[in-house]
Coordinates of C-alpha atoms in Angstrom, one line a residue:
Chain A
Q1 CA -0.1 0.0 0.0
V2 CA 1.5 3.2 -1.0
Q3 CA 1.9 5.9 1.5
F4 CA 3.2 9.6 1.4
Q5 CA 5.0 11.9 3.6
Q6 CA 4.8 15.5 2.6
W7 CA 6.8 18.5 4.1
G8 CA 7.7 22.1 3.3
A9 CA 7.1 25.5 4.7
G10 CA 3.4 26.0 5.8
L11 CA 3.6 30.0 5.8
L12 CA 4.9 32.1 3.1
K13 CA 4.9 35.8 2.4
P14 CA 3.8 37.1 -0.9
S15 CA 6.4 36.7 -3.9
E16 CA 8.2 33.9 -2.0
T17 CA 8.7 30.5 -3.4
L18 CA 6.6 27.6 -2.3
S19 CA 8.6 24.4 -2.0
L20 CA 7.0 21.1 -1.1
T21 CA 8.5 17.5 -1.1
C22 CA 6.6 14.2 -1.1
A23 CA 8.4 10.9 -0.1
V24 CA 6.8 7.7 -1.2
Y25 CA 6.9 4.6 0.8
G26 CA 5.4 1.1 0.4
G27 CA 5.6 0.8 -3.5
S28 CA 7.5 1.1 -6.6
F29 CA 8.5 4.7 -7.6
T30 CA 9.5 4.0 -11.1
G31 CA 6.8 3.4 -13.9
Y32 CA 4.1 5.9 -12.3
S33 CA 3.2 9.5 -12.8
W34 CA 3.4 11.6 -9.6
S35 CA 1.1 14.6 -9.4
W36 CA 0.6 17.7 -7.2
I37 CA -3.1 18.9 -6.6
R38 CA -4.3 21.7 -4.6
Q39 CA -7.4 22.8 -2.9
S40 CA -8.2 26.3 -1.8
P41 CA -10.0 26.5 1.6
G42 CA -13.7 25.7 0.8
K43 CA -13.1 25.4 -2.9
G44 CA -12.6 22.6 -5.5
L45 CA -9.6 20.7 -6.8
E46 CA -7.1 22.1 -9.0
W47 CA -4.3 19.9 -10.6
I48 CA -1.0 21.6 -10.7
G49 CA 1.0 19.2 -12.6
E50 CA 2.8 15.8 -12.7
I51 CA 6.1 14.1 -13.6
N52 CA 6.2 10.7 -15.1
D53 CA 8.6 7.9 -15.0
G54 CA 10.7 9.2 -17.8
G55 CA 11.1 12.6 -16.0
S56 CA 8.8 14.5 -18.3
T57 CA 6.3 16.9 -16.9
N58 CA 2.8 18.2 -17.7
Y59 CA 1.6 21.4 -16.0
N60 CA -1.7 23.1 -15.6
P61 CA -1.7 25.9 -18.3
S62 CA -2.8 28.5 -15.8
L63 CA 0.2 27.8 -13.5
K64 CA 2.8 26.6 -16.0
S65 CA 4.8 29.8 -15.9
R66 CA 5.4 29.5 -12.1
V67 CA 5.7 25.7 -11.5
T68 CA 8.5 23.3 -11.5
I69 CA 8.0 19.6 -10.6
S70 CA 11.1 17.3 -10.2
A71 CA 11.7 13.9 -8.9
D72 CA 14.6 12.2 -7.2
T73 CA 14.2 8.6 -8.0
S74 CA 17.0 7.5 -5.8
K75 CA 15.1 8.8 -2.8
N76 CA 11.6 8.0 -3.9
Q77 CA 10.7 11.6 -3.5
F78 CA 9.1 14.3 -5.9
S79 CA 8.9 18.0 -5.3
L80 CA 6.9 21.1 -6.2
K81 CA 8.3 24.6 -6.6
L82 CA 5.8 27.3 -7.1
N83 CA 7.3 30.9 -7.7
S84 CA 5.9 34.2 -6.8
V85 CA 3.1 33.1 -4.6
T86 CA 0.2 35.3 -3.7
A87 CA -2.7 34.9 -1.3
A88 CA -4.6 33.1 -4.1
D89 CA -2.0 30.3 -3.7
T90 CA -3.3 29.5 -0.1
A91 CA -4.4 26.0 -0.2
V92 CA -4.0 22.5 0.9
Y93 CA -1.5 20.8 -1.4
Y94 CA -1.8 17.1 -2.1
C95 CA 0.8 14.8 -3.7
A96 CA -0.6 11.8 -5.5
R97 CA 0.4 8.7 -7.5
G98 CA -1.2 7.6 -10.8
L99 CA -3.5 4.6 -10.9
S100 CA -1.6 2.6 -13.4
K101 CA 2.0 1.9 -14.3
F102 CA 3.5 3.0 -17.6
V103 CA 0.7 5.1 -18.8
T104 CA -0.6 8.6 -18.2
D105 CA -3.3 7.8 -15.5
A106 CA -5.4 9.7 -13.0
P107 CA -4.1 10.4 -9.5
G108 CA -5.4 7.3 -7.7
Y109 CA -3.6 7.4 -4.4
W110 CA -3.4 10.6 -2.4
G111 CA -1.3 11.9 0.5
Q112 CA -3.0 13.6 3.4
G113 CA -2.2 17.1 2.2
T114 CA -0.3 20.1 3.5
L115 CA -1.9 23.5 4.2
V116 CA 0.2 26.3 2.9
T117 CA -0.8 29.8 3.7
V118 CA 0.4 33.0 1.9
S119 CA 0.2 36.0 4.1
S120 CA 2.1 39.2 4.7
Chain B
Q1 CA -17.0 28.3 -20.0
A2 CA -15.5 25.6 -17.9
V3 CA -14.3 22.4 -19.4
L4 CA -16.4 20.4 -16.9
T5 CA -19.5 21.6 -15.2
Q6 CA -21.1 20.0 -12.1
P7 CA -24.3 21.1 -10.2
A8 CA -23.0 22.7 -6.9
S9 CA -25.4 20.6 -4.8
L10 CA -27.8 17.7 -4.7
S11 CA -30.0 16.2 -2.1
A12 CA -31.5 12.8 -1.9
S13 CA -33.0 10.5 0.8
P14 CA -31.4 7.4 2.3
G15 CA -32.1 4.3 0.2
A16 CA -32.9 6.4 -2.9
S17 CA -30.6 6.7 -5.8
A18 CA -28.6 9.8 -6.8
S19 CA -27.4 10.7 -10.2
L20 CA -24.4 13.2 -10.2
T21 CA -23.7 14.8 -13.6
C22 CA -20.5 16.2 -15.2
A23 CA -21.3 18.1 -18.3
L24 CA -18.4 18.5 -20.8
R25 CA -18.1 21.9 -22.5
R26 CA -19.5 22.1 -26.1
G27 CA -17.0 20.9 -28.5
I28 CA -15.4 18.4 -26.2
Y29 CA -17.3 15.1 -26.7
V30 CA -18.0 12.8 -23.7
S31 CA -17.7 9.7 -26.0
S32 CA -14.0 10.5 -26.4
Y33 CA -13.1 10.6 -22.7
R34 CA -12.6 8.5 -19.8
I35 CA -14.6 10.2 -16.9
Y36 CA -13.1 9.9 -13.4
W37 CA -15.0 10.3 -10.2
Y38 CA -13.7 11.1 -6.8
Q39 CA -15.3 11.3 -3.4
Q40 CA -14.1 13.7 -0.7
K41 CA -15.2 13.9 2.9
P42 CA -14.4 16.8 5.2
G43 CA -10.8 16.8 6.3
S44 CA -9.7 14.0 4.1
P45 CA -8.1 13.8 0.6
P46 CA -10.1 12.7 -2.3
Q47 CA -10.8 9.0 -2.8
F48 CA -10.9 7.5 -6.3
L49 CA -14.2 5.9 -6.9
L50 CA -14.2 4.8 -10.6
R51 CA -13.6 5.6 -14.2
Y52 CA -15.8 5.1 -17.0
K53 CA -15.4 5.4 -20.7
S54 CA -17.9 2.6 -21.8
D55 CA -19.4 -0.5 -20.4
S56 CA -16.5 -2.4 -21.7
E57 CA -13.9 0.0 -20.5
K58 CA -14.4 1.0 -16.9
Q59 CA -12.7 0.5 -13.6
Q60 CA -13.9 0.4 -10.1
G61 CA -11.7 1.7 -7.3
S62 CA -10.2 -0.7 -4.7
G63 CA -13.0 -1.4 -2.2
V64 CA -15.6 0.9 -3.8
P65 CA -19.0 -0.6 -3.5
S66 CA -20.9 -1.7 -6.7
R67 CA -23.6 0.7 -5.8
F68 CA -21.3 3.3 -7.2
S69 CA -21.3 3.2 -11.0
G70 CA -20.6 5.3 -13.9
S71 CA -22.3 6.0 -17.2
K72 CA -22.6 8.6 -19.9
D73 CA -25.4 10.5 -21.6
A74 CA -24.5 11.4 -25.2
S75 CA -27.6 13.6 -25.5
T76 CA -26.4 16.0 -22.7
N77 CA -22.7 15.4 -23.4
A78 CA -22.2 14.5 -19.7
G79 CA -20.6 11.8 -17.5
I80 CA -22.9 10.5 -14.8
L81 CA -22.0 9.0 -11.3
L82 CA -25.0 7.0 -10.1
I83 CA -25.1 6.0 -6.5
S84 CA -27.8 3.6 -5.5
G85 CA -29.2 2.7 -2.2
L86 CA -27.8 6.0 -0.7
Q87 CA -26.4 5.7 3.0
S88 CA -25.7 8.5 5.2
E89 CA -22.0 7.9 4.7
D90 CA -22.3 8.8 1.0
E91 CA -22.8 12.6 2.1
A92 CA -19.6 14.1 0.6
D93 CA -18.4 16.2 -2.2
Y94 CA -17.9 14.5 -5.6
Y95 CA -15.7 15.5 -8.3
C96 CA -15.3 14.5 -11.9
M97 CA -12.2 14.8 -13.9
I98 CA -10.8 14.2 -17.5
W99 CA -7.5 14.2 -19.3
H100 CA -7.9 17.1 -21.7
N101 CA -5.1 18.8 -23.7
S102 CA -2.4 17.0 -21.8
A103 CA -3.7 18.2 -18.5
W104 CA -6.1 16.7 -15.8
V105 CA -9.2 18.9 -15.5
F106 CA -11.5 18.7 -12.5
G107 CA -15.1 19.7 -12.4
G108 CA -16.1 22.2 -9.7
G109 CA -17.6 19.5 -7.5
T110 CA -21.1 18.4 -6.3
K111 CA -22.0 18.6 -2.6
L112 CA -24.4 15.5 -2.0
T113 CA -26.4 15.8 1.1
V114 CA -28.3 12.7 2.2
L115 CA -31.4 13.5 4.2

């Protein structure tokens, strides 16, 4: 059963860079796609982007200019960086694994999420 | 116009069936897409329920009861999550999602109240 441990700064000031890391336990890291999704307080889900087994990435077009997702397969970890944050980036950030191996597939297994607040 | 549109709320009685819709934007045809459905309860991450493209191409999430099922309505260009035999524990937010233009796109979610 795949499990996740997320960490990163929970309180940021406007214009700073959000940085989160997700460690994966209990399953293979290779072969899957790894996503970041966020949810603003009281709002719906917004997919941020993903990195796949080969290291290629896909991003939400609305965030693409500010987002970088990377992975360290030797540590079974992947990371999110979001530049120039504003209050609108305040959200619970989830890491997740794709349902199936070796194909683009939906986030099927989710971490518990990390609240990141942007406030001056 | 949003890619996926879900009604904000829906109420139904215990034991009844609830049909949650996910309408695709005009010009995006439901027949071409796998529709994914998630359930989210307060304070918890979303849980994958099922995906549906056709009766021959569908997948139930691990441990998800068979009273959760998917379908499509081509006439309204919508994906449908049908929950039969509603239970109080089904009260939650439900999100649909598709892979569109190399990105995962969520609907705005439907809050299902069971009362």
